[in-house]
PDB file of N, CA and C in Angstrom:
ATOM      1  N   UNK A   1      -8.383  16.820 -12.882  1.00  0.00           N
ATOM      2  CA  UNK A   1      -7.737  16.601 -14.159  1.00  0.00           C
ATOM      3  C   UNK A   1      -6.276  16.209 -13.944  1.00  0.00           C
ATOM      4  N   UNK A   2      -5.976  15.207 -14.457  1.00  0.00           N
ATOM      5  CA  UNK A   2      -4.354  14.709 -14.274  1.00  0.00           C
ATOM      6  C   UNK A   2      -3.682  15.420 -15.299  1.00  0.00           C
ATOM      7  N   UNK A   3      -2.479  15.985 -14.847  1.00  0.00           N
ATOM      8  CA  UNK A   3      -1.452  16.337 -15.472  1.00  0.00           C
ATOM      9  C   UNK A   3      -0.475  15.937 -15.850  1.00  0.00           C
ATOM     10  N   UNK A   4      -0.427  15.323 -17.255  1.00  0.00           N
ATOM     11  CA  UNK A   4       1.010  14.582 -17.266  1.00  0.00           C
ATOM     12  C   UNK A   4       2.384  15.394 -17.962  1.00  0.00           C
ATOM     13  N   UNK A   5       3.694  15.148 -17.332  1.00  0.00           N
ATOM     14  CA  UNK A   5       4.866  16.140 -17.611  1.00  0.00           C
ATOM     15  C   UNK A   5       6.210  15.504 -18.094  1.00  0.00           C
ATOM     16  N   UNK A   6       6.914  15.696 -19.107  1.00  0.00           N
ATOM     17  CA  UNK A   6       8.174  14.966 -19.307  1.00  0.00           C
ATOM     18  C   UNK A   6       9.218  15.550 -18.718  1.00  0.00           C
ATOM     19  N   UNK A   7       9.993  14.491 -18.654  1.00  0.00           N
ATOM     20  CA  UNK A   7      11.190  14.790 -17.533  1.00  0.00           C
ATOM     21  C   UNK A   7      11.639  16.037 -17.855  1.00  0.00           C
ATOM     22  N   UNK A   8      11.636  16.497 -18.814  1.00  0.00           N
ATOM     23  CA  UNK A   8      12.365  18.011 -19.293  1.00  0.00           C
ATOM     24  C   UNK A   8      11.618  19.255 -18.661  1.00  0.00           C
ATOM     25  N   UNK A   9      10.051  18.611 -18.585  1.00  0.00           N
ATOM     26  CA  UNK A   9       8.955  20.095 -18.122  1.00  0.00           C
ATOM     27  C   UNK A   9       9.566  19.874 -16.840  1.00  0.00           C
ATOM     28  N   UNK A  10       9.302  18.005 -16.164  1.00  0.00           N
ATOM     29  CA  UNK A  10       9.464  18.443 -14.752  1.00  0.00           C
ATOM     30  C   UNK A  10      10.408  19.029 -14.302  1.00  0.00           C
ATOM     31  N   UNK A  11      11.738  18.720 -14.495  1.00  0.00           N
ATOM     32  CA  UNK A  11      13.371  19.804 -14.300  1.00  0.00           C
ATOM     33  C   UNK A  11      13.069  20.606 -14.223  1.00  0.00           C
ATOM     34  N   UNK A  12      12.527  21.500 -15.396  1.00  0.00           N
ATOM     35  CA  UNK A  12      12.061  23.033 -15.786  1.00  0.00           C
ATOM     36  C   UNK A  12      10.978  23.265 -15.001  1.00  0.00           C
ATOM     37  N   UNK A  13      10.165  22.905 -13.978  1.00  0.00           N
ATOM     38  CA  UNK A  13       9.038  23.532 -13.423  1.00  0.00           C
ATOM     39  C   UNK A  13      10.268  23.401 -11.849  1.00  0.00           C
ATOM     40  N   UNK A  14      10.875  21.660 -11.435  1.00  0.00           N
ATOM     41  CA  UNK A  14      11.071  21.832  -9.837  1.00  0.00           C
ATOM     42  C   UNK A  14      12.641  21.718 -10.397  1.00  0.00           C
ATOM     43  N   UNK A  15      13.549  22.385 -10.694  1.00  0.00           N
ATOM     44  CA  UNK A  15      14.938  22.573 -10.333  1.00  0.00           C
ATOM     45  C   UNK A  15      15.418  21.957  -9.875  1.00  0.00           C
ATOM     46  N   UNK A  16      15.001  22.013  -8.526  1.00  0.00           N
ATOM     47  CA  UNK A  16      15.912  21.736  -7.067  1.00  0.00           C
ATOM     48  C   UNK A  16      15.817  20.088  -7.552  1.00  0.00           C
ATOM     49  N   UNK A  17      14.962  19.222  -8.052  1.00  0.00           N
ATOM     50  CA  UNK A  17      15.128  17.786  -8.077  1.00  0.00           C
ATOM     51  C   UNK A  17      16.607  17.346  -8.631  1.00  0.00           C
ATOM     52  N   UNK A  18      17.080  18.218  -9.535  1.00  0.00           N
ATOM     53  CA  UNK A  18      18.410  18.190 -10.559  1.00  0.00           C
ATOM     54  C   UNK A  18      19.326  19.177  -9.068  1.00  0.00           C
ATOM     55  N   UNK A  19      19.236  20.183  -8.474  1.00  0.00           N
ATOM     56  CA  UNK A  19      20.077  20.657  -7.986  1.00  0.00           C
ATOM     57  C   UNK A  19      20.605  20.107  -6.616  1.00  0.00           C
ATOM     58  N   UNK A  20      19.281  19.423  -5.891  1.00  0.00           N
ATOM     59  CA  UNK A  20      19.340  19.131  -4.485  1.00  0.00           C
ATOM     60  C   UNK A  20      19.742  17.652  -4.421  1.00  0.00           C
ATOM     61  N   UNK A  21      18.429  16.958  -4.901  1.00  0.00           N
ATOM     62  CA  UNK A  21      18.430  15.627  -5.371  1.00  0.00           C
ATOM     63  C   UNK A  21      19.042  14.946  -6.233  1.00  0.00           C
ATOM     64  N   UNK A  22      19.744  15.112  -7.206  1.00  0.00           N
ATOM     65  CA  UNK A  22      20.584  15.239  -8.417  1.00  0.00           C
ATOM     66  C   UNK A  22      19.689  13.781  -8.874  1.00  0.00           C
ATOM     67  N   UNK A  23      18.480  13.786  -9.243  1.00  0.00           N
ATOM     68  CA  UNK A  23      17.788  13.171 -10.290  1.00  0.00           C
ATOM     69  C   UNK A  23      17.682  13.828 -11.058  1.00  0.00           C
ATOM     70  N   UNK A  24      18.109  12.744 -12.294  1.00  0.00           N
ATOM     71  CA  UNK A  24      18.149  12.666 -13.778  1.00  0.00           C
ATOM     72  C   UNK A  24      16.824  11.978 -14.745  1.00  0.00           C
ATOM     73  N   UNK A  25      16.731  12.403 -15.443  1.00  0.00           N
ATOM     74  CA  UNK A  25      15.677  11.533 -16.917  1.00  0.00           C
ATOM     75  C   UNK A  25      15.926   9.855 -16.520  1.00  0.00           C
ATOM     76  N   UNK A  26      16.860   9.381 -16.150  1.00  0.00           N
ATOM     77  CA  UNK A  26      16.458   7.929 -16.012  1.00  0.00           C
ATOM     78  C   UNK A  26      16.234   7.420 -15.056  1.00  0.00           C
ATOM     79  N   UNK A  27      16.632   7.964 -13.824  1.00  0.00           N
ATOM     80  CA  UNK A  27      16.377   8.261 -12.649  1.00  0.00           C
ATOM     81  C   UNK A  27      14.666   8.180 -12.456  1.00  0.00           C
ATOM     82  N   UNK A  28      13.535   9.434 -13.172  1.00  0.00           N
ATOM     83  CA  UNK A  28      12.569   9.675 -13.568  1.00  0.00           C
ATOM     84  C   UNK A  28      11.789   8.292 -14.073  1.00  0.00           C
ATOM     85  N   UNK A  29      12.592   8.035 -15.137  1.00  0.00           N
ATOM     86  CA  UNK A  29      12.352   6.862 -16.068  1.00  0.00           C
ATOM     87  C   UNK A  29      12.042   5.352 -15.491  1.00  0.00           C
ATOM     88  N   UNK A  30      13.237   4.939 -14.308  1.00  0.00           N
ATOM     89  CA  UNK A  30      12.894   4.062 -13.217  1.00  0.00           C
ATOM     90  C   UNK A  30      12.117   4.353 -11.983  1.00  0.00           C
ATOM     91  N   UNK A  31      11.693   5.475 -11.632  1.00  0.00           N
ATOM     92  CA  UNK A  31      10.866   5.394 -10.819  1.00  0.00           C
ATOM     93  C   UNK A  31       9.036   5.160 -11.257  1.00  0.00           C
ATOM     94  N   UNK A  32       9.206   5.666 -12.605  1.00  0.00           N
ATOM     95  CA  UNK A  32       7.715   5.106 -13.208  1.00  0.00           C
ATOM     96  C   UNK A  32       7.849   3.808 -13.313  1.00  0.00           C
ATOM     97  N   UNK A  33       8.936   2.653 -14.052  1.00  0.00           N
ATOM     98  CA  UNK A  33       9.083   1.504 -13.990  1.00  0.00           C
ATOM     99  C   UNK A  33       8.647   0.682 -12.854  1.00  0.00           C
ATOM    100  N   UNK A  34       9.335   1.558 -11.389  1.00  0.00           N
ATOM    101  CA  UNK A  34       9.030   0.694 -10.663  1.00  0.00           C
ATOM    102  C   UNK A  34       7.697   1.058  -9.875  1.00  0.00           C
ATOM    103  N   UNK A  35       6.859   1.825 -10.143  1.00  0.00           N
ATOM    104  CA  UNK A  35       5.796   2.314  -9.746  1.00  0.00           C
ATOM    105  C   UNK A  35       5.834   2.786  -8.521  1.00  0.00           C
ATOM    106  N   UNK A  36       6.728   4.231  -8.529  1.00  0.00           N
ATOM    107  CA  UNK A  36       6.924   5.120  -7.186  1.00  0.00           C
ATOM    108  C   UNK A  36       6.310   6.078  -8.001  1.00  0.00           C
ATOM    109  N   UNK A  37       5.940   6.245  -9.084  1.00  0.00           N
ATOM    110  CA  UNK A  37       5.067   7.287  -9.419  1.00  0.00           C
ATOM    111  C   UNK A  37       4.444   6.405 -10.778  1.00  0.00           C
ATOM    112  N   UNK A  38       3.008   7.298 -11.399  1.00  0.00           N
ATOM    113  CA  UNK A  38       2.499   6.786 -12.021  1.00  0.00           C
ATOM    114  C   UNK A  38       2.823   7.700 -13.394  1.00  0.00           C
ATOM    115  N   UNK A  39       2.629   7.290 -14.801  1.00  0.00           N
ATOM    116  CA  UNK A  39       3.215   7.497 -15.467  1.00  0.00           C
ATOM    117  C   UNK A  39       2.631   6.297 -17.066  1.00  0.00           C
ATOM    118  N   UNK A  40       3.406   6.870 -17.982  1.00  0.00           N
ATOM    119  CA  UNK A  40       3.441   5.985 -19.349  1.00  0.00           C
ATOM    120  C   UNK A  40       4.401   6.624 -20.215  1.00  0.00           C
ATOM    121  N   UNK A  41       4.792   5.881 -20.895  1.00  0.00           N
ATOM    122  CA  UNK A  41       6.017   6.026 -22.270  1.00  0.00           C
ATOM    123  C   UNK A  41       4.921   6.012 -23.429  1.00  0.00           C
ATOM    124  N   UNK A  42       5.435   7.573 -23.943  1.00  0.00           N
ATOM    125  CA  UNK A  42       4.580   7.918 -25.244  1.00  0.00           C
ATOM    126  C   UNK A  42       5.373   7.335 -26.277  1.00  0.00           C
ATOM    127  N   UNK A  43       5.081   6.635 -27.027  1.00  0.00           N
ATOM    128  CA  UNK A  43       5.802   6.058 -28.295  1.00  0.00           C
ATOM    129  C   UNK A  43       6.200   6.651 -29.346  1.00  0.00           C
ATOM    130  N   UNK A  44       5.207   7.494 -29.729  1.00  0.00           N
ATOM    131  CA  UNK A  44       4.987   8.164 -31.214  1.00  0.00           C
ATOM    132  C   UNK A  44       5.797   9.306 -30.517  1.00  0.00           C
ATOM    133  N   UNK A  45       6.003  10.125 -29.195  1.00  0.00           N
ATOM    134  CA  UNK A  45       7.173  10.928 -29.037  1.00  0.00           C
ATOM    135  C   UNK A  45       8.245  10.621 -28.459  1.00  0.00           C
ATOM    136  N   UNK A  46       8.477   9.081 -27.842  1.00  0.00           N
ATOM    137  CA  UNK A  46       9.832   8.620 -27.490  1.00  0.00           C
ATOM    138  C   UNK A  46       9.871   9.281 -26.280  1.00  0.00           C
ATOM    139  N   UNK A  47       8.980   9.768 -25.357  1.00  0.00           N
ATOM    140  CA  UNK A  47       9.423  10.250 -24.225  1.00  0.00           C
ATOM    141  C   UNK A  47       8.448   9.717 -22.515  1.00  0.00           C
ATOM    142  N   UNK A  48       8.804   9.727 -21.511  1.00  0.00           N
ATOM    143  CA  UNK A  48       8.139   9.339 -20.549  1.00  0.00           C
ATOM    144  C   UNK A  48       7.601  10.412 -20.234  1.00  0.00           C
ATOM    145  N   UNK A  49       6.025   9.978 -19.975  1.00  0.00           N
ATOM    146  CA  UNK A  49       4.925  10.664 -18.839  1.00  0.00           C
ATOM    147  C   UNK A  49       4.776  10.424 -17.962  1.00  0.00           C
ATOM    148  N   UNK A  50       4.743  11.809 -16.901  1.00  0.00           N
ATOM    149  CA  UNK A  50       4.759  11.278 -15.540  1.00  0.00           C
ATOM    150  C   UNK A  50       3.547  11.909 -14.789  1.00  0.00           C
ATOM    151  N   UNK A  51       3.129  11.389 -14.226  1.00  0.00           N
ATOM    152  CA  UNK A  51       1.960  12.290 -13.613  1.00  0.00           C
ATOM    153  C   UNK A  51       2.193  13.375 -12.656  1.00  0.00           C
ATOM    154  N   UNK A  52       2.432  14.807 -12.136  1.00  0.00           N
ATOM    155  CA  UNK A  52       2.521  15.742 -11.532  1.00  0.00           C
ATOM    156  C   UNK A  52       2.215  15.330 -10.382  1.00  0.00           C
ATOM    157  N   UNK A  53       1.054  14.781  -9.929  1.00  0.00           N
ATOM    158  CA  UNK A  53       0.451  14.582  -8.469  1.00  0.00           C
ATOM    159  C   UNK A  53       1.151  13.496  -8.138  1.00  0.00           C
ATOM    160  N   UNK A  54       1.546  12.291  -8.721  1.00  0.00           N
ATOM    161  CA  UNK A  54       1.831  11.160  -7.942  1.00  0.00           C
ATOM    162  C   UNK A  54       3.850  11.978  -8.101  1.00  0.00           C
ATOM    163  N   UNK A  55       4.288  12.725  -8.266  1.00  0.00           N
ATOM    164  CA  UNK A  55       5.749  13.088  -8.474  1.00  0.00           C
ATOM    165  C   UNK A  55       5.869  14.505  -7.695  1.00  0.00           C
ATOM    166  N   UNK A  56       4.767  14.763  -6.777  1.00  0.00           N
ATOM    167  CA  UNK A  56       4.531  15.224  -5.806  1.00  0.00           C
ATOM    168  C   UNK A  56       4.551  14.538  -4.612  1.00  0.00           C
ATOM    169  N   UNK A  57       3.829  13.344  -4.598  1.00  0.00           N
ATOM    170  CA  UNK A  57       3.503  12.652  -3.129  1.00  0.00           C
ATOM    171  C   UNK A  57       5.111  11.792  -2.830  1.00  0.00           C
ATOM    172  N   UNK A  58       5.488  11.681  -4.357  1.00  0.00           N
ATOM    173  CA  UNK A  58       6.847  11.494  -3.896  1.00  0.00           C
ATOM    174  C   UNK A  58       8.144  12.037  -3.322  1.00  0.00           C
ATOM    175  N   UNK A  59       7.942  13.578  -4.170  1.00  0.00           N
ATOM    176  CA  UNK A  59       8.960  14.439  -3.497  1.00  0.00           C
ATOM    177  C   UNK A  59       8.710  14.651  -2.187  1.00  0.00           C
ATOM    178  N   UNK A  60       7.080  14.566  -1.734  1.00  0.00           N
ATOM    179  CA  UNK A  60       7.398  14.472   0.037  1.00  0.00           C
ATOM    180  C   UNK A  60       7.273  13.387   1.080  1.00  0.00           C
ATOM    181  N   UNK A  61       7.355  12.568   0.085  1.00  0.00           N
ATOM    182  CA  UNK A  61       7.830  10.745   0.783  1.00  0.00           C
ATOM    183  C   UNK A  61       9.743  10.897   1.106  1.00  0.00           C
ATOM    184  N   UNK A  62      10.382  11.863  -0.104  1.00  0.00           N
ATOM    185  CA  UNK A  62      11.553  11.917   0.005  1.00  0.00           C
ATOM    186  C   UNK A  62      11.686  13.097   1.223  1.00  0.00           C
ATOM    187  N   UNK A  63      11.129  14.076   1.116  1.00  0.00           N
ATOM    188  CA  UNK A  63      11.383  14.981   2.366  1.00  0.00           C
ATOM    189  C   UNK A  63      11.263  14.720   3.658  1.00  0.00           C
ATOM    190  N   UNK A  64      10.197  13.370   3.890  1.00  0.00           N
ATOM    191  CA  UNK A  64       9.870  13.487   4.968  1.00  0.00           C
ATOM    192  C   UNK A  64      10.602  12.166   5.287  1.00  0.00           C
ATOM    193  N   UNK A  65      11.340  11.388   4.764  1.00  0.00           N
ATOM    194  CA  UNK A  65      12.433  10.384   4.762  1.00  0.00           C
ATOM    195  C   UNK A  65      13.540  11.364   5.104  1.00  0.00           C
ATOM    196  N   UNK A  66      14.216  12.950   4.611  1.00  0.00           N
ATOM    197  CA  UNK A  66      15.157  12.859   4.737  1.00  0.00           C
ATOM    198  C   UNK A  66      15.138  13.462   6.236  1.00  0.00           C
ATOM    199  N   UNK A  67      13.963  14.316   6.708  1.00  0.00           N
ATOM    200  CA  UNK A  67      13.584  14.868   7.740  1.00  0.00           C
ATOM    201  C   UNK A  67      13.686  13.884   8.927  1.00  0.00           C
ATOM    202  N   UNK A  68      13.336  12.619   8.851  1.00  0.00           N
ATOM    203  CA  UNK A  68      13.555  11.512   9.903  1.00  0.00           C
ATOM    204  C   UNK A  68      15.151  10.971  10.232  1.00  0.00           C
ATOM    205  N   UNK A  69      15.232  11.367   8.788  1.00  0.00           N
ATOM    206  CA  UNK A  69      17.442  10.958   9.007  1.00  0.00           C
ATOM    207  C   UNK A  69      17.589  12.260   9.894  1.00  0.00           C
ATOM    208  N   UNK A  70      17.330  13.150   9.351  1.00  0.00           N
ATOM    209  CA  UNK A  70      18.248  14.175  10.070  1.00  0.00           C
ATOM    210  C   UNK A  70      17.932  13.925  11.689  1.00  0.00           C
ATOM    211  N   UNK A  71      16.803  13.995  12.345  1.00  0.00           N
ATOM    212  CA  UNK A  71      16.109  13.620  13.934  1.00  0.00           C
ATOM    213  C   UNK A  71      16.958  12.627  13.990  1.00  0.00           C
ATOM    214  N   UNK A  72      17.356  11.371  13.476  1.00  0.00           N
ATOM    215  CA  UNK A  72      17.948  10.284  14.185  1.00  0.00           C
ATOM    216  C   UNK A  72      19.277  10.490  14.601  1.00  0.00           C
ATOM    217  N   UNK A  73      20.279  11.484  13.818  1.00  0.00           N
ATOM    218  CA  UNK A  73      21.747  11.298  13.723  1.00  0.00           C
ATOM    219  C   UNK A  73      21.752  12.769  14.930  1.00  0.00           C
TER     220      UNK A  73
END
């Protein structure tokens, strides 16, 4: 079952994306645009859906990007 979450649940469920990562709602907003995660803009509530699982595989596309910086330097 897909789970879809607005930028406000996702903040409120992973923190650290706003504390560590300092992504924001548009931030969120362009990464569904550009299809790093999957997602849709609800109309009738004016807000973006994002899918949980694909905003998962991303947070550890980003970890394991930052994990390779750190080994190189």
């Amino acid at each position: 079952m897909k789970i879809f979450l607005t930028p406000t649940e996702i903040f409120k469920k992973y923190p650290e994306l706003q504390d560590k990562l300092n992504w924001t709602n548009s931030d969120l907003g362009i990464f569904m645009k550009s299809k790093l995660v999957i997602g849709y803009y609800n109309r009738n509530k004016r807000v973006t859906m994002i899918e949980e699982s694909s905003l998962i595989q991303l947070i550890k596309f980003v970890n394991a990007s930052i994990e390779e910086q750190l080994l190189i330097i």
